[in-house]
Tab-separated table of C-alpha atoms in Angstrom:
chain	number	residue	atom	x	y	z
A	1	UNK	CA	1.794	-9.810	-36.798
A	2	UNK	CA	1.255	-13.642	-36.226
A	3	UNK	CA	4.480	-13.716	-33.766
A	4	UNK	CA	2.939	-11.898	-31.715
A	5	UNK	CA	-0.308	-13.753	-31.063
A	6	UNK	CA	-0.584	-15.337	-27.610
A	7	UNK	CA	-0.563	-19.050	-27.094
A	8	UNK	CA	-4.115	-19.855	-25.662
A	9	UNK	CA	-3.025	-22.445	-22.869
A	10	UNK	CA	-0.401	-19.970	-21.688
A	11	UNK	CA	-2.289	-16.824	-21.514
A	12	UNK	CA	-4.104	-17.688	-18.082
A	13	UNK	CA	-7.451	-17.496	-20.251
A	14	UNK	CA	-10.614	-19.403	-19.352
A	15	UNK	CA	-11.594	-21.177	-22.687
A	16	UNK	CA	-14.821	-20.096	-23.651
A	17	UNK	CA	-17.374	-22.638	-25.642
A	18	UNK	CA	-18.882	-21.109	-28.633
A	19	UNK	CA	-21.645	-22.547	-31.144
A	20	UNK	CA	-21.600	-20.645	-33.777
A	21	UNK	CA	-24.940	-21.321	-36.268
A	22	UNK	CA	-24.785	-20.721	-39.699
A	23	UNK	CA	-25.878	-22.213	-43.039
A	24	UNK	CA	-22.667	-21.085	-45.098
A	25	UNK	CA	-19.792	-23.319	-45.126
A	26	UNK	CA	-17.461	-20.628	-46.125
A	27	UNK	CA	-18.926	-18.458	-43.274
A	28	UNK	CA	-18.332	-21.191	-40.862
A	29	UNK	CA	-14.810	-22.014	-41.592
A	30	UNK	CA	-14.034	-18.251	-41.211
A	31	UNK	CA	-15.914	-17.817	-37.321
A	32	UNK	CA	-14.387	-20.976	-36.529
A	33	UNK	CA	-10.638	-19.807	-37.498
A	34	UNK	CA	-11.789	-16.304	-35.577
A	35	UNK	CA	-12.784	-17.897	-32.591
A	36	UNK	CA	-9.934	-20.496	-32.141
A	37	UNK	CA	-7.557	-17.713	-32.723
A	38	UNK	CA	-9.432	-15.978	-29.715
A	39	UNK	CA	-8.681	-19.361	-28.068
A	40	UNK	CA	-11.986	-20.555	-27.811
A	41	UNK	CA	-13.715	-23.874	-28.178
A	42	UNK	CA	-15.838	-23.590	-31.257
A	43	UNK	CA	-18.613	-26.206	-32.370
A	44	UNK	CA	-20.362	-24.746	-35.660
A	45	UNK	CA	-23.299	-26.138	-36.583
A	46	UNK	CA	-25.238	-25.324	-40.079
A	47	UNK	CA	-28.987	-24.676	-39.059
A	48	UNK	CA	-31.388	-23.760	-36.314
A	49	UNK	CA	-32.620	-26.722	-35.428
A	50	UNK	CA	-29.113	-28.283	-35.442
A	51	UNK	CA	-28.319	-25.277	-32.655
A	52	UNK	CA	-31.286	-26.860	-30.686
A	53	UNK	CA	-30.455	-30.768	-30.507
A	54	UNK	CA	-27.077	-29.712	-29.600
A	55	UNK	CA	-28.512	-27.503	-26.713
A	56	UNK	CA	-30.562	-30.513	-25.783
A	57	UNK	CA	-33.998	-28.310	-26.359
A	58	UNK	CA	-35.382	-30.974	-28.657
A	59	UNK	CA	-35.614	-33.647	-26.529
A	60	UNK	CA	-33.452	-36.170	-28.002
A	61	UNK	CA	-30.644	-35.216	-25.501
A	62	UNK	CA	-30.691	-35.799	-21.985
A	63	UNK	CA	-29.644	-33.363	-19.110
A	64	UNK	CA	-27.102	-35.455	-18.114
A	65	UNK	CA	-23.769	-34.753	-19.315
A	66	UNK	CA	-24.881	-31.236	-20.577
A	67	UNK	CA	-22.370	-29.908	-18.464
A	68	UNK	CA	-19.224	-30.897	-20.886
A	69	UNK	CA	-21.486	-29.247	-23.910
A	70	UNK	CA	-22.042	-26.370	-21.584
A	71	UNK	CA	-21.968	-23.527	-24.007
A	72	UNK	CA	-21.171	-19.539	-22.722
A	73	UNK	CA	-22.054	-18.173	-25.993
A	74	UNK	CA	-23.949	-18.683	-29.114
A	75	UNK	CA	-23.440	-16.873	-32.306
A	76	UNK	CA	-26.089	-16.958	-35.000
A	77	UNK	CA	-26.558	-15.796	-38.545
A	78	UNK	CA	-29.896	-14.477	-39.209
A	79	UNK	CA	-31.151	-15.447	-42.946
A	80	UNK	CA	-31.226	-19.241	-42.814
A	81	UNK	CA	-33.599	-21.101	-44.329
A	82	UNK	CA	-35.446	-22.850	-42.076
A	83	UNK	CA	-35.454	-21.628	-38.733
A	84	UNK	CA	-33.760	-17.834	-39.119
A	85	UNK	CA	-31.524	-16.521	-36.531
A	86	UNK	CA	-34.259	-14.587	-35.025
A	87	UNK	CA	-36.013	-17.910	-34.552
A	88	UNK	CA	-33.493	-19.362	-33.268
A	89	UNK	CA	-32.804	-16.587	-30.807
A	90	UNK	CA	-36.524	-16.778	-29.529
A	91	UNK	CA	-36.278	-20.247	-28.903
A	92	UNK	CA	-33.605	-19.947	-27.129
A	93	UNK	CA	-34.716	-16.893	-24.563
A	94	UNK	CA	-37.722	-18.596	-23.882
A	95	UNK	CA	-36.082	-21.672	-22.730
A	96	UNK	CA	-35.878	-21.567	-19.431
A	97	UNK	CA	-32.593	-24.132	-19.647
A	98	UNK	CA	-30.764	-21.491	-21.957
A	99	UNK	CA	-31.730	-18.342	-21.777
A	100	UNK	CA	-29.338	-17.042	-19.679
A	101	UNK	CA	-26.434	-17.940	-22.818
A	102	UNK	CA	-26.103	-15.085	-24.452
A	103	UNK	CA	-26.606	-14.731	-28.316
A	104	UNK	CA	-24.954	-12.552	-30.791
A	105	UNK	CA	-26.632	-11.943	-34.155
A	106	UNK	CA	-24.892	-11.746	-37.113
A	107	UNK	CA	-26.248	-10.192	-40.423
A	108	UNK	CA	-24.664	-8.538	-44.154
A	109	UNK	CA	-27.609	-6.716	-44.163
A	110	UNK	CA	-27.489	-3.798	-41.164
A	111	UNK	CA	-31.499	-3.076	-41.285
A	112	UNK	CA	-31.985	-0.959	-38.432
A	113	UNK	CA	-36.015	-2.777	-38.162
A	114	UNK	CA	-33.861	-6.004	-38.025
A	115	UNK	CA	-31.331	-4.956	-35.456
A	116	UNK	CA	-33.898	-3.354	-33.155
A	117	UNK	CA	-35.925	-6.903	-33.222
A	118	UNK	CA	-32.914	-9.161	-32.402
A	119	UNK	CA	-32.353	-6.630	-29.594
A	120	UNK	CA	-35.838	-6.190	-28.143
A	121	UNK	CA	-35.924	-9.937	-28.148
A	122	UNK	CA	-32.557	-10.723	-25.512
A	123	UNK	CA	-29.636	-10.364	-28.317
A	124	UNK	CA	-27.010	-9.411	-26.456
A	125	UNK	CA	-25.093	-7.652	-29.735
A	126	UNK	CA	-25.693	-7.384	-33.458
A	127	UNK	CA	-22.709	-8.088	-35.759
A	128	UNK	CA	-22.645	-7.019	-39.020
A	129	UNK	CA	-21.134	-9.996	-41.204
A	130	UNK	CA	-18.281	-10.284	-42.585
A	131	UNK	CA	-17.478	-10.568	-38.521
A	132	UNK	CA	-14.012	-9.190	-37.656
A	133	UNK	CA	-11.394	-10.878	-35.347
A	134	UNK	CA	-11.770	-7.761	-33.486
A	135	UNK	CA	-15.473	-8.135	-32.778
A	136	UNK	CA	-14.902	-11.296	-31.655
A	137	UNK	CA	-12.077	-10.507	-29.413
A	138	UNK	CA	-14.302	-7.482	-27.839
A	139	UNK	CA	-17.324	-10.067	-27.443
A	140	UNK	CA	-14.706	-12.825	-25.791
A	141	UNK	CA	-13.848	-10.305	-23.133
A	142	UNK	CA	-16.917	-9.100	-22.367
A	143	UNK	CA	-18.199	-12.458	-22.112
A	144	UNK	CA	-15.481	-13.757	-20.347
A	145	UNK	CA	-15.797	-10.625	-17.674
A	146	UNK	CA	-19.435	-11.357	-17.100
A	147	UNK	CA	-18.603	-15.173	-16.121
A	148	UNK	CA	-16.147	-13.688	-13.523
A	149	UNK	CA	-18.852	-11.260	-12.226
A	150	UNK	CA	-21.353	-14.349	-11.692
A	151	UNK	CA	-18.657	-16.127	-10.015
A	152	UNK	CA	-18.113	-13.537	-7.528
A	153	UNK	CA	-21.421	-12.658	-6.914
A	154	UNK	CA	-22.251	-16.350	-6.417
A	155	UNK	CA	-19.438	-17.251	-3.959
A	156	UNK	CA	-20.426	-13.893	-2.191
A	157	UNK	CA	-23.762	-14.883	-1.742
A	158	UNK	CA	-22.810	-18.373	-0.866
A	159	UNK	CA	-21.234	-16.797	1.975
A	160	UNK	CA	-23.540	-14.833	2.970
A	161	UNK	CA	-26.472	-17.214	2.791
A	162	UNK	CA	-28.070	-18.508	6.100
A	163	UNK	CA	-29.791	-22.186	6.442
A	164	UNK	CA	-32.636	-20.883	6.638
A	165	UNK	CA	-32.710	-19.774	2.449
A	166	UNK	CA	-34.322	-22.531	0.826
A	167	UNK	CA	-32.607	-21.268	-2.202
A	168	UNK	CA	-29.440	-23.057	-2.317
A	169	UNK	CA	-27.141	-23.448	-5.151
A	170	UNK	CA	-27.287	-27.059	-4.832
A	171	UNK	CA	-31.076	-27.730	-4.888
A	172	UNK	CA	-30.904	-25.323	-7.713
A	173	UNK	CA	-28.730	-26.841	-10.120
A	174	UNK	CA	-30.258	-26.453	-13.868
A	175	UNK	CA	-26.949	-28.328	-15.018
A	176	UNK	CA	-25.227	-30.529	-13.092
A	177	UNK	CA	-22.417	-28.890	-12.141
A	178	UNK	CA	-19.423	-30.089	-10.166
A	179	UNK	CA	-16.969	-26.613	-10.332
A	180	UNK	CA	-17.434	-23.387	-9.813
A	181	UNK	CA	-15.993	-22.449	-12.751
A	182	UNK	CA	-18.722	-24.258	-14.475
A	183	UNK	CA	-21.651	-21.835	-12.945
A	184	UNK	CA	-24.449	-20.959	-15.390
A	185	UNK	CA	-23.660	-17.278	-16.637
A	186	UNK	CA	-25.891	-15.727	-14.306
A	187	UNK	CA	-26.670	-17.884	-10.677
A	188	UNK	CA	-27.623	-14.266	-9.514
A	189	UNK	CA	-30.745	-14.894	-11.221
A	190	UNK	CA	-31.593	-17.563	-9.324
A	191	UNK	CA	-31.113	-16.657	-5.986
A	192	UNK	CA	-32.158	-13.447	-6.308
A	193	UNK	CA	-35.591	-12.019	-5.192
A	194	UNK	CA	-35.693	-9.456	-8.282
A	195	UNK	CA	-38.006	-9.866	-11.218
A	196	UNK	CA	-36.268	-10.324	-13.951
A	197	UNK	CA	-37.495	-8.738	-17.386
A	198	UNK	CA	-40.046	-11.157	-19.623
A	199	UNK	CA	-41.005	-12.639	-16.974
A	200	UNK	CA	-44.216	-13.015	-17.770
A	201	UNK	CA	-43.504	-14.942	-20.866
A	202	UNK	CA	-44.420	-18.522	-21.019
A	203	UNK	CA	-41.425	-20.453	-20.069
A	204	UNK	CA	-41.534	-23.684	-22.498
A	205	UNK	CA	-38.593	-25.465	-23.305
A	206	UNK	CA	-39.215	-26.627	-26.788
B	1	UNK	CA	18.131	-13.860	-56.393
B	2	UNK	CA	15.090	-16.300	-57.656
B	3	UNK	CA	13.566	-15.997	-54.623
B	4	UNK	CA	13.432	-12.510	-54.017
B	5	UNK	CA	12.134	-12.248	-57.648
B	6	UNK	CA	9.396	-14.211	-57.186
B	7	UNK	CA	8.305	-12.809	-53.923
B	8	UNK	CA	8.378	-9.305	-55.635
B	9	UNK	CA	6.195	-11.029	-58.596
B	10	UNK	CA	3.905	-12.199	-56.348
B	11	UNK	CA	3.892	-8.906	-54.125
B	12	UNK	CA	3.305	-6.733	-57.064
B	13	UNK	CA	0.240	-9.601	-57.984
B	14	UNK	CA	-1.445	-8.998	-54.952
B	15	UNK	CA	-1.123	-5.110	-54.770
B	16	UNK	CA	-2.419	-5.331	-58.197
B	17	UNK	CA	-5.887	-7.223	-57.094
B	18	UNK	CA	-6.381	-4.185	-54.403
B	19	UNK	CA	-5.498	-1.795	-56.758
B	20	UNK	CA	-7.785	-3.051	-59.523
B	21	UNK	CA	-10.500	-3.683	-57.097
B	22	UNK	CA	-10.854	-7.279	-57.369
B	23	UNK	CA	-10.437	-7.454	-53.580
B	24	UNK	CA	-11.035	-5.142	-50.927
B	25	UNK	CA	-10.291	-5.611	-46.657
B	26	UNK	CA	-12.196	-9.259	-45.819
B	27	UNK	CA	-9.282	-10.738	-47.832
B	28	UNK	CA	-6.453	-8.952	-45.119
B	29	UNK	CA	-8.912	-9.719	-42.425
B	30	UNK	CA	-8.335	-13.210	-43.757
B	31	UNK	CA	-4.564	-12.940	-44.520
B	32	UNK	CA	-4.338	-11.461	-40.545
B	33	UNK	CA	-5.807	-15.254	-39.601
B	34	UNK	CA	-2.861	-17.015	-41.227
B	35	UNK	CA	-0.154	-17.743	-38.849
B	36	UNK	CA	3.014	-20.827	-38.732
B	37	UNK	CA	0.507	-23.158	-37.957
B	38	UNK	CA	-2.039	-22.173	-40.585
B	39	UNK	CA	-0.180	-20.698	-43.335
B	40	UNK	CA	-2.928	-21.555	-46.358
B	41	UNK	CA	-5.937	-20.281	-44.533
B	42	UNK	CA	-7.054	-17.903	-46.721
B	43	UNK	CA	-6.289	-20.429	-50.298
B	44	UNK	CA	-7.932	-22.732	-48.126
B	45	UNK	CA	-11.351	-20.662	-47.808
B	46	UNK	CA	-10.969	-19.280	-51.434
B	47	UNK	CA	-10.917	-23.168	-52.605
B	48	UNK	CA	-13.917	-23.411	-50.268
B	49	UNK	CA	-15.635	-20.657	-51.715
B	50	UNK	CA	-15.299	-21.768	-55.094
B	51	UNK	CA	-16.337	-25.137	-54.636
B	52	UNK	CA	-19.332	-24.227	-52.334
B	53	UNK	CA	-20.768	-21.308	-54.854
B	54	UNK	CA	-20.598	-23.474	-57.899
B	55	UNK	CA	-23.767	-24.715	-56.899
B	56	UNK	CA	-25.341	-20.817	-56.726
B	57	UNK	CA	-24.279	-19.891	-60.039
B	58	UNK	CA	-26.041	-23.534	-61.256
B	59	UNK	CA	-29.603	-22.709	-59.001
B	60	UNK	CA	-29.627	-18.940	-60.692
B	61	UNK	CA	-29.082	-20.674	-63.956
B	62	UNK	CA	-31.612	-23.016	-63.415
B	63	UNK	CA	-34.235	-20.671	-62.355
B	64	UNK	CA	-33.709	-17.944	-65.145
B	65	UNK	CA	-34.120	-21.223	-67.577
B	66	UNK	CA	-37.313	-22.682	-65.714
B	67	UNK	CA	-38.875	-19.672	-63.785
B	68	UNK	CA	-37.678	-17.018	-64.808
B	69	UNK	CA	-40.266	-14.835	-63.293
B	70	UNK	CA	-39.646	-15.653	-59.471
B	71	UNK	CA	-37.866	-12.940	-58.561
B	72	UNK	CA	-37.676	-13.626	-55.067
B	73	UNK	CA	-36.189	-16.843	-55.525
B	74	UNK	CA	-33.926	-15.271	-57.908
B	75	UNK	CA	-32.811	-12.398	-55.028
B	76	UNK	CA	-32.862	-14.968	-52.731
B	77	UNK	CA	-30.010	-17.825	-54.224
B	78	UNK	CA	-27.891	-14.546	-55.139
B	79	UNK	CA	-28.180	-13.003	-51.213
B	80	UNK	CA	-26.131	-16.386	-50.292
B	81	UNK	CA	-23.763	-16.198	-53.064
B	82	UNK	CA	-23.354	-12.511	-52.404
B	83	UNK	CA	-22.657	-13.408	-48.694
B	84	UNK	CA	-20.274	-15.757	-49.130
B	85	UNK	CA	-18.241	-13.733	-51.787
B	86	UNK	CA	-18.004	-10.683	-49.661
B	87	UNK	CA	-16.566	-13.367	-46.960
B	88	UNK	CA	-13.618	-13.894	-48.920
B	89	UNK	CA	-12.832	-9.735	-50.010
B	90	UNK	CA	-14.837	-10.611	-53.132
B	91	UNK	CA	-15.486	-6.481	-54.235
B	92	UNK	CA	-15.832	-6.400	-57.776
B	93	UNK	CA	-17.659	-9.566	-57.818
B	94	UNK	CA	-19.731	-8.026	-55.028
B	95	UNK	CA	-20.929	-5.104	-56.743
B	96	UNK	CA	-21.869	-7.134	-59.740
B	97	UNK	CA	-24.142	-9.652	-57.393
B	98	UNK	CA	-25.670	-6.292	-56.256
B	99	UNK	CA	-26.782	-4.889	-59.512
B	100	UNK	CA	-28.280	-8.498	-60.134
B	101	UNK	CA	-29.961	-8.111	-56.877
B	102	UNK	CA	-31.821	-4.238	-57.750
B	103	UNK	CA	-32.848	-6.102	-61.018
B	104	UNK	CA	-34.467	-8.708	-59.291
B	105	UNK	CA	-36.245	-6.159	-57.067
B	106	UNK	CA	-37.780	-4.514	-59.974
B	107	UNK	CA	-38.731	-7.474	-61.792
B	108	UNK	CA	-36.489	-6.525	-65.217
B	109	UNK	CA	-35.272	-9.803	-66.197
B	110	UNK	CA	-32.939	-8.868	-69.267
B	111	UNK	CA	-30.951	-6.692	-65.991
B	112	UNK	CA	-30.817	-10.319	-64.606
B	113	UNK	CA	-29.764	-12.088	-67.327
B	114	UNK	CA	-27.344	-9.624	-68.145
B	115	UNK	CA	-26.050	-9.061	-64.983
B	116	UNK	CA	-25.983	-12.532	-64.261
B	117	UNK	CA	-23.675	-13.255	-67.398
B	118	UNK	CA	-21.001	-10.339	-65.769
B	119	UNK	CA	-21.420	-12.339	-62.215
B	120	UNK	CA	-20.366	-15.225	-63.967
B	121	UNK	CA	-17.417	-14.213	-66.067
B	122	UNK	CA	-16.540	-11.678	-63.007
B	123	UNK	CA	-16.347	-15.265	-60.861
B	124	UNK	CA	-14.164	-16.900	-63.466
B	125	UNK	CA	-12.049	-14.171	-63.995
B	126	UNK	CA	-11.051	-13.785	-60.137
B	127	UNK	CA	-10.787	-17.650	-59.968
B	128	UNK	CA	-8.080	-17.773	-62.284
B	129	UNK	CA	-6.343	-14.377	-60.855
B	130	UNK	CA	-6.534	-15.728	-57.459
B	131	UNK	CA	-5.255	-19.370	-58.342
B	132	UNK	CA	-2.101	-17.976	-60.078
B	133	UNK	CA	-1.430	-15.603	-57.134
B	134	UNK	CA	-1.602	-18.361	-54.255
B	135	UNK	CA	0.740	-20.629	-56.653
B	136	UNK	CA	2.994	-17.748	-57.112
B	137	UNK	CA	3.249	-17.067	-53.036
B	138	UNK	CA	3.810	-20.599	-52.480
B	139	UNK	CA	6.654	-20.625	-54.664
B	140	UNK	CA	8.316	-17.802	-53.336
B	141	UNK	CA	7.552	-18.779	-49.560
């Protein structure tokens, strides 16, 4: 079965960046194995508020240079002490700097109140732990399909946008970003004139 | 020939810890991780595991010796050993950290302490079985 794994830098595959939070050290060294198989960059981190000084949301780390951190997905256990998972994932939606980085929840315990929370909140899945290389695969390519999408949509747009939109990608820029292929998951949000859900939430980003 | 021996020792080894129950499928999601370039993985994360839990098996100790009554802290240490032990296929071991658990949630403390001493032994036991087996593999790799 190993043979016939793909080499990562031959497979044409965009490397995704994935911090992955959680307070076991066991757990860790098993999502970072699953994710490097799935040939993506991994940075695991053991707490909450580790997540959010490596997302820059505590203050201690500038903008600048954010975009070579830039992470496309964040995967979080939910019972840590500390900040739990669900904490973690509320911080993070109602950061205006990373809420559009989707987060995946991962749990042993599959309580349906628990599930329905991380959900209603901006999860964008629920995994129950101990997380399969197949759930990471599936989560990989649907990731990795929705950065294509935004790509699209933004060069589209790009295209079609007149000088007379104020809303330009390049007054816009919530990360300094040099590439296209270093867009924010979702530019779409920002140029577009549709409300987005939650809106009306306090934007804060500590 | 030796080596064929030995790889049919340690095949018949491993079937054994499925058959028995020791282990169930987290330990062939973990054997499905292993490849040329990581061939220990999974006696890597088992030597992991058993130097990480130690220190759950010492907290539930200490607590049933100094407060033996906080249940929820008692629940609490065992939900991360449980965790981590079902990350490495753990099953028997698994069941046993559950039974300690449903003792905790109704308070019985002789469940816990006996439970506890089967978590322990149950622990030790797969230590050793597991030890012999990844020696055994390595031999006849």
């Amino acid at each position: 079965m190993e043979e016939m794994r793909s080499d990562c830098s031959s497979s044409g595959v965009q490397e995704l960046h994935v911090l992955a939070v959680d307070d076991s050290l066991v757990d860790r060294k098993v999502i970072e194995r699953l994710l490097k198989i799935s040939c993506c960059k991994v940075t695991a981190v053991e707490s909450g508020r580790r997540a959010l000084q490596y997302l820059g949301l505590d203050g201690e780390r500038s903008s600048v240079g954010f975009d070579e951190l830039k992470v496309n997905l964040i995967m979080t256990d939910y019972s840590m002490p500390g900040m739990t998972g669900y904490e973690l994932l509320k911080k993070i939606k109602g950061s205006s700097k990373l809420r559009e980085i989707p987060v995946v929840v991962m749990s042993s315990e599959n309580v349906l109140a628990r599930i329905d929370r991380c959900l209603e909140e901006g999860a964008e899945e629920f995994l129950v732990k101990p997380v399969k290389l197949s759930d990471v695969e599936r989560l990989r390519d649907f990731i990795l399909k929705g950065e294509e999408k935004s790509e699209r949509e933004f060069s589209h747009k790009r295209k079609m946008s007149d000088d007379s939109c104020t809303l330009t990608p390049s007054s816009m820029a919530s990360s300094p970003s040099s590439s296209d292929s270093d867009l924010p998951l979702s530019p779409m949000s920002i140029v577009s004139d549709e409300p987005r859900p939650k809106r009306a939430r306090l934007l804060d980003d500590n | 020939m030796e080596g064929h021996q030995l790889q049919h020792q340690a095949a018949c080894m491993r079937k054994a810890l499925f058959d028995q129950g020791y282990l169930d499928d987290q330990f062939l999601q973990l054997e499905d991780l292993e490849d040329e370039a990581n061939p220990n993985f999974v006696e890597e994360v088992v030597k992991l595991y058993y130097s990480d839990s130690a220190r759950f098996i010492r907290n539930i100790e200490l607590t049933l010796d100094k407060n033996p009554f906080d249940f929820e802290k008692l629940d609490d240490i065992m939900h991360q050993f449980k965790g981590s032990s079902s990350s490495i296929g753990a099953k028997k071991l698994k069941t046993e950290c559950t039974q300690f658990q449903e003792y905790c949630k109704i308070g019985n403390f002789e469940g816990c302490m006996r439970t506890f001493q089967e978590v322990k032994q149950e622990h030790a036991v797969l230590k050793k079985k597991l030890e012999s087996y990844f020696q055994l593999a390595r031999q006849a790799r």
